[in-house]
Every structure is written in C-alpha cells, then in structure tokens.
mmCIF file of C-alpha atoms in Angstrom:
data_model
loop_
_atom_site.group_PDB
_atom_site.id
_atom_site.type_symbol
_atom_site.label_atom_id
_atom_site.label_comp_id
_atom_site.label_asym_id
_atom_site.label_seq_id
_atom_site.Cartn_x
_atom_site.Cartn_y
_atom_site.Cartn_z
ATOM 1 C CA MET A 277 0.000 0.000 0.000
ATOM 2 C CA THR A 278 1.086 3.629 0.326
ATOM 3 C CA ASP A 279 4.476 4.311 1.811
ATOM 4 C CA ASP A 280 3.880 6.877 4.562
ATOM 5 C CA SER A 281 7.271 8.487 4.020
ATOM 6 C CA SER A 282 6.343 9.650 0.518
ATOM 7 C CA PRO A 283 4.923 13.154 0.175
ATOM 8 C CA TRP A 284 1.656 14.148 -1.465
ATOM 9 C CA LEU A 285 1.989 15.866 -4.834
ATOM 10 C CA ILE A 286 -0.561 18.625 -5.427
ATOM 11 C CA VAL A 287 -0.576 19.797 -9.036
ATOM 12 C CA GLY A 288 -2.399 23.035 -9.765
ATOM 13 C CA LEU A 289 -3.231 23.190 -13.464
ATOM 14 C CA GLY A 290 -2.913 26.363 -15.499
ATOM 15 C CA ASN A 291 -0.890 28.162 -18.152
ATOM 16 C CA PRO A 292 2.331 30.045 -17.323
ATOM 17 C CA GLY A 293 2.643 33.753 -18.085
ATOM 18 C CA PRO A 294 0.986 36.944 -16.808
ATOM 19 C CA GLU A 295 -1.499 37.082 -19.714
ATOM 20 C CA TYR A 296 -3.152 33.886 -18.400
ATOM 21 C CA ALA A 297 -2.972 34.623 -14.667
ATOM 22 C CA GLY A 298 -6.636 35.558 -14.139
ATOM 23 C CA ASN A 299 -8.138 33.064 -16.618
ATOM 24 C CA ARG A 300 -10.734 30.501 -15.559
ATOM 25 C CA HIS A 301 -8.343 27.818 -16.840
ATOM 26 C CA ASN A 302 -5.762 28.994 -14.274
ATOM 27 C CA VAL A 303 -7.781 28.385 -11.131
ATOM 28 C CA GLY A 304 -5.488 25.438 -10.319
ATOM 29 C CA PHE A 305 -2.530 27.848 -10.206
ATOM 30 C CA MET A 306 -4.539 30.171 -7.928
ATOM 31 C CA VAL A 307 -5.201 27.331 -5.458
ATOM 32 C CA ALA A 308 -1.533 26.236 -5.622
ATOM 33 C CA ASP A 309 -0.421 29.814 -4.877
ATOM 34 C CA LEU A 310 -2.684 29.972 -1.831
ATOM 35 C CA LEU A 311 -1.441 26.608 -0.501
ATOM 36 C CA ALA A 312 2.166 27.812 -0.879
ATOM 37 C CA GLU A 313 1.243 31.007 0.978
ATOM 38 C CA ARG A 314 -0.305 28.937 3.793
ATOM 39 C CA MET A 315 2.932 26.952 4.056
ATOM 40 C CA GLY A 316 4.915 30.202 4.150
ATOM 41 C CA ALA A 317 7.040 29.063 1.220
ATOM 42 C CA LYS A 318 7.972 30.441 -2.211
ATOM 43 C CA PHE A 319 7.907 28.564 -5.506
ATOM 44 C CA LYS A 320 11.243 27.562 -7.016
ATOM 45 C CA ALA A 321 12.032 26.292 -10.500
ATOM 46 C CA HIS A 322 12.382 22.491 -10.730
ATOM 47 C CA LYS A 323 14.127 20.556 -13.499
ATOM 48 C CA ALA A 324 10.789 18.814 -14.236
ATOM 49 C CA ARG A 325 9.613 22.010 -16.020
ATOM 50 C CA ALA A 326 7.539 23.077 -13.041
ATOM 51 C CA GLN A 327 7.534 25.553 -10.189
ATOM 52 C CA VAL A 328 7.460 23.687 -6.872
ATOM 53 C CA VAL A 329 7.210 24.384 -3.191
ATOM 54 C CA GLU A 330 7.899 21.772 -0.511
ATOM 55 C CA GLY A 331 6.525 21.874 2.999
ATOM 56 C CA ARG A 332 3.868 20.541 5.348
ATOM 57 C CA LEU A 333 0.126 21.002 5.575
ATOM 58 C CA GLY A 334 -1.859 20.540 8.758
ATOM 59 C CA ALA A 335 -0.645 20.855 12.326
ATOM 60 C CA PRO A 336 2.936 22.048 12.759
ATOM 61 C CA GLY A 337 5.518 19.377 13.527
ATOM 62 C CA PRO A 338 5.587 15.694 12.674
ATOM 63 C CA THR A 339 1.794 15.325 12.409
ATOM 64 C CA GLY A 340 1.689 17.680 9.408
ATOM 65 C CA ARG A 341 1.717 15.929 6.034
ATOM 66 C CA ARG A 342 4.659 16.367 3.690
ATOM 67 C CA VAL A 343 3.503 17.927 0.445
ATOM 68 C CA VAL A 344 4.954 19.155 -2.800
ATOM 69 C CA VAL A 345 2.791 21.803 -4.476
ATOM 70 C CA ALA A 346 3.542 22.179 -8.176
ATOM 71 C CA LYS A 347 2.591 24.378 -11.110
ATOM 72 C CA PRO A 348 3.634 22.801 -14.438
ATOM 73 C CA MET A 349 5.287 25.406 -16.679
ATOM 74 C CA SER A 350 4.579 23.419 -19.845
ATOM 75 C CA PHE A 351 1.160 24.891 -20.741
ATOM 76 C CA MET A 352 -2.051 23.113 -19.855
ATOM 77 C CA ASN A 353 -2.200 20.535 -22.656
ATOM 78 C CA LEU A 354 1.296 19.228 -21.782
ATOM 79 C CA SER A 355 0.816 19.002 -17.977
ATOM 80 C CA GLY A 356 1.405 15.222 -17.949
ATOM 81 C CA GLY A 357 5.159 15.388 -18.627
ATOM 82 C CA PRO A 358 6.046 17.602 -15.642
ATOM 83 C CA THR A 359 3.556 15.772 -13.395
ATOM 84 C CA ALA A 360 5.043 12.340 -14.201
ATOM 85 C CA ALA A 361 8.589 13.707 -13.805
ATOM 86 C CA LEU A 362 7.719 15.115 -10.358
ATOM 87 C CA ARG A 363 6.038 11.823 -9.398
ATOM 88 C CA ASP A 364 9.259 9.975 -10.268
ATOM 89 C CA PHE A 365 11.561 12.543 -8.648
ATOM 90 C CA TYR A 366 9.676 12.586 -5.317
ATOM 91 C CA LYS A 367 8.651 8.878 -5.518
ATOM 92 C CA VAL A 368 4.965 9.658 -5.053
ATOM 93 C CA PRO A 369 2.413 6.828 -5.456
ATOM 94 C CA VAL A 370 -0.388 7.764 -7.871
ATOM 95 C CA GLY A 371 -2.940 7.653 -5.015
ATOM 96 C CA ARG A 372 -1.152 10.619 -3.427
ATOM 97 C CA ILE A 373 -1.310 12.844 -6.495
ATOM 98 C CA VAL A 374 -3.985 15.553 -6.504
ATOM 99 C CA ALA A 375 -4.800 17.568 -9.639
ATOM 100 C CA VAL A 376 -6.619 20.849 -8.998
ATOM 101 C CA HIS A 377 -8.421 22.052 -12.123
ATOM 102 C CA ASP A 378 -11.294 24.026 -13.621
ATOM 103 C CA GLU A 379 -14.415 22.035 -14.531
ATOM 104 C CA LEU A 380 -16.982 23.160 -17.126
ATOM 105 C CA ASP A 381 -19.725 20.716 -16.132
ATOM 106 C CA ILE A 382 -20.040 22.082 -12.611
ATOM 107 C CA ASP A 383 -21.570 25.455 -11.751
ATOM 108 C CA TYR A 384 -19.314 28.236 -10.556
ATOM 109 C CA GLY A 385 -18.866 28.062 -6.788
ATOM 110 C CA THR A 386 -19.229 24.270 -6.661
ATOM 111 C CA LEU A 387 -16.438 21.826 -5.816
ATOM 112 C CA ARG A 388 -16.249 18.093 -6.440
ATOM 113 C CA LEU A 389 -13.551 15.734 -5.169
ATOM 114 C CA LYS A 390 -13.012 12.321 -6.714
ATOM 115 C CA VAL A 391 -10.465 9.703 -7.681
ATOM 116 C CA GLY A 392 -10.080 8.528 -11.265
ATOM 117 C CA GLY A 393 -12.582 8.915 -14.065
ATOM 118 C CA GLY A 394 -12.450 10.459 -17.513
ATOM 119 C CA ASP A 395 -10.932 13.776 -18.551
ATOM 120 C CA ASN A 396 -14.240 15.305 -19.727
ATOM 121 C CA GLY A 397 -12.427 17.047 -22.599
ATOM 122 C CA HIS A 398 -10.002 18.798 -20.210
ATOM 123 C CA ASN A 399 -6.630 18.861 -21.987
ATOM 124 C CA GLY A 400 -4.616 19.086 -18.763
ATOM 125 C CA LEU A 401 -6.280 15.960 -17.356
ATOM 126 C CA LYS A 402 -5.993 14.217 -20.717
ATOM 127 C CA SER A 403 -2.231 14.823 -20.680
ATOM 128 C CA ILE A 404 -1.801 13.643 -17.053
ATOM 129 C CA THR A 405 -3.929 10.524 -17.630
ATOM 130 C CA LYS A 406 -1.924 9.688 -20.758
ATOM 131 C CA ALA A 407 1.318 10.058 -18.767
ATOM 132 C CA MET A 408 0.329 7.969 -15.737
ATOM 133 C CA GLY A 409 -3.185 6.550 -15.904
ATOM 134 C CA PRO A 410 -6.448 7.907 -14.440
ATOM 135 C CA ASP A 411 -6.186 6.845 -10.777
ATOM 136 C CA TYR A 412 -5.107 10.156 -9.245
ATOM 137 C CA CYS A 413 -7.274 12.435 -7.083
ATOM 138 C CA ARG A 414 -9.003 15.450 -8.563
ATOM 139 C CA VAL A 415 -10.290 18.612 -6.935
ATOM 140 C CA ARG A 416 -12.681 19.960 -9.554
ATOM 141 C CA PHE A 417 -13.424 23.693 -9.358
ATOM 142 C CA GLY A 418 -16.675 24.522 -11.132
ATOM 143 C CA ILE A 419 -16.526 27.318 -13.708
ATOM 144 C CA GLY A 420 -19.834 26.580 -15.453
ATOM 145 C CA ARG A 421 -20.532 26.527 -19.172
ATOM 146 C CA PRO A 422 -19.821 29.372 -21.623
ATOM 147 C CA PRO A 423 -22.743 31.685 -22.365
ATOM 148 C CA GLY A 424 -24.560 31.469 -25.700
ATOM 149 C CA ARG A 425 -22.419 30.098 -28.504
ATOM 150 C CA MET A 426 -19.066 31.153 -27.092
ATOM 151 C CA PRO A 427 -16.476 28.445 -27.881
ATOM 152 C CA VAL A 428 -15.237 26.567 -24.820
ATOM 153 C CA ALA A 429 -11.597 27.426 -25.627
ATOM 154 C CA ASP A 430 -12.411 31.161 -25.573
ATOM 155 C CA PHE A 431 -14.394 30.842 -22.344
ATOM 156 C CA VAL A 432 -11.706 29.032 -20.324
ATOM 157 C CA LEU A 433 -9.028 31.496 -21.507
ATOM 158 C CA LYS A 434 -11.063 34.501 -20.346
ATOM 159 C CA ASP A 435 -10.784 36.013 -16.880
ATOM 160 C CA PHE A 436 -13.569 35.394 -14.386
ATOM 161 C CA SER A 437 -16.479 37.834 -14.771
ATOM 162 C CA SER A 438 -16.740 40.810 -12.427
ATOM 163 C CA THR A 439 -19.586 39.054 -10.572
ATOM 164 C CA GLU A 440 -17.512 35.866 -10.212
ATOM 165 C CA ARG A 441 -14.455 37.835 -9.093
ATOM 166 C CA LYS A 442 -16.381 39.183 -6.083
ATOM 167 C CA GLU A 443 -16.461 35.623 -4.727
ATOM 168 C CA LEU A 444 -13.252 34.284 -6.273
ATOM 169 C CA ASP A 445 -10.992 34.686 -3.222
ATOM 170 C CA TYR A 446 -13.560 32.849 -1.096
ATOM 171 C CA GLN A 447 -13.934 30.041 -3.668
ATOM 172 C CA VAL A 448 -10.159 29.607 -4.070
ATOM 173 C CA ASP A 449 -9.808 29.557 -0.277
ATOM 174 C CA ARG A 450 -12.495 26.872 -0.063
ATOM 175 C CA ALA A 451 -10.784 24.795 -2.774
ATOM 176 C CA ALA A 452 -7.479 25.027 -0.852
ATOM 177 C CA ASP A 453 -9.342 23.883 2.286
ATOM 178 C CA ALA A 454 -10.724 20.942 0.295
ATOM 179 C CA VAL A 455 -7.206 19.934 -0.807
ATOM 180 C CA GLU A 456 -6.001 20.074 2.803
ATOM 181 C CA SER A 457 -9.012 18.045 3.971
ATOM 182 C CA LEU A 458 -8.411 15.412 1.276
ATOM 183 C CA ILE A 459 -4.818 14.982 2.459
ATOM 184 C CA LEU A 460 -5.438 15.187 6.214
ATOM 185 C CA ASP A 461 -8.893 13.571 6.600
ATOM 186 C CA GLY A 462 -9.108 11.262 3.582
ATOM 187 C CA LEU A 463 -11.264 11.382 0.461
ATOM 188 C CA GLU A 464 -14.593 10.316 1.954
ATOM 189 C CA ARG A 465 -14.606 12.881 4.742
ATOM 190 C CA ALA A 466 -13.439 15.605 2.363
ATOM 191 C CA GLN A 467 -16.191 14.668 -0.110
ATOM 192 C CA GLY A 468 -18.757 14.780 2.695
ATOM 193 C CA THR A 469 -17.691 18.313 3.561
ATOM 194 C CA TYR A 470 -16.977 19.843 0.139
ATOM 195 C CA ASN A 471 -18.961 17.988 -2.540
ATOM 196 C CA SER A 472 -21.845 20.433 -2.549
#
C-alpha cells in the first residue's frame, strides 16, 4: 500500500505567463499559490519544467503531512510530462497525487472531489492521464458553461467575470481547504464536507 514516508503531490493546473494569470483555466494555479502562501514558502524552478514548493500542511511538527505543491510550466495541454517527472523525482504513489483544475460541467462556486474517471475534454487531465493513468485524485473547481455560442476554448481562456471575481478569493480559499481536507482527513470525509 502507500508508503507513509512519501509526500503528497498537489498539481495546480494552469498556463504560465501573466497574460493567463486571471483566466478561468488557471484556477489550479490560484489554489496552488494559496497553498504555498499557507505553508509560508515560495515557488522555485524544478528541473521537471515546473515551479514547486515543498513543505507541510496541517498541524505544525511531525503530524503535518509532507507535500509538494507544483505548477507545471509546460502549458495546460502538456501538464502530464512535468507531473510524471515530479512523481518519479519525489517517488509519489499515484494515489497521493492531486490535480486541482477548472471544470466546465459544474456550476461556478461548486467543488467536487473524486479519484479517477475520464478527462471530460479537459486537456490538462488528458495529458496527465496519458502520462500515468487515471487513478489520481481530482479537486474539480466549477466554472460553469460558456454563455450562448461562445467556444469553450475562448471561455476558459477569459478572466472570471466581475460578478464571479467578487467571490473568487472565497472560492479559491475553499478549494485550498478541500485539498487540505483530502490529504489530512481522507477522500470520503473531504467529499462529505466539500462535494456540494
């Protein structure tokens, strides 16, 4: 089963570069940034083409869980390469890998936690699943569907609307809480709390 000495790997999905920073597609990066802030640590470049931060989540001291929070710098549709490289580098079992990503089929303000499943057309998940199979954890951050006939690609690469932005800090905070709960309390308890 899982080796308790191995860390958890939390991968926030997004696209690198300031022009993408506020996009719906970059909500995984936003959650990763907040988790790093909570750990009081700064991201550093890693040879796996990712920015990483290492630390502990939970209670201070030995009861806290070792985690590596990562932001792949490869662009969304190539997230699998850096994720697999980090998995190998840190020797993380697939059951301890958590992808945090935007999800079109869930309304804005809704979270869903699960293990495995399809990629639902999400290119970041498609790339990770191709690199290492589907059995990793996902924290799915609802962004809802595009209005009217707007193409999905345009919608996910747009910033959150002004109405959504009013609640965005709260929603990102809640998603970070859900990641911590998944790691500290286990999937079922975290689902019970956050799967609204």
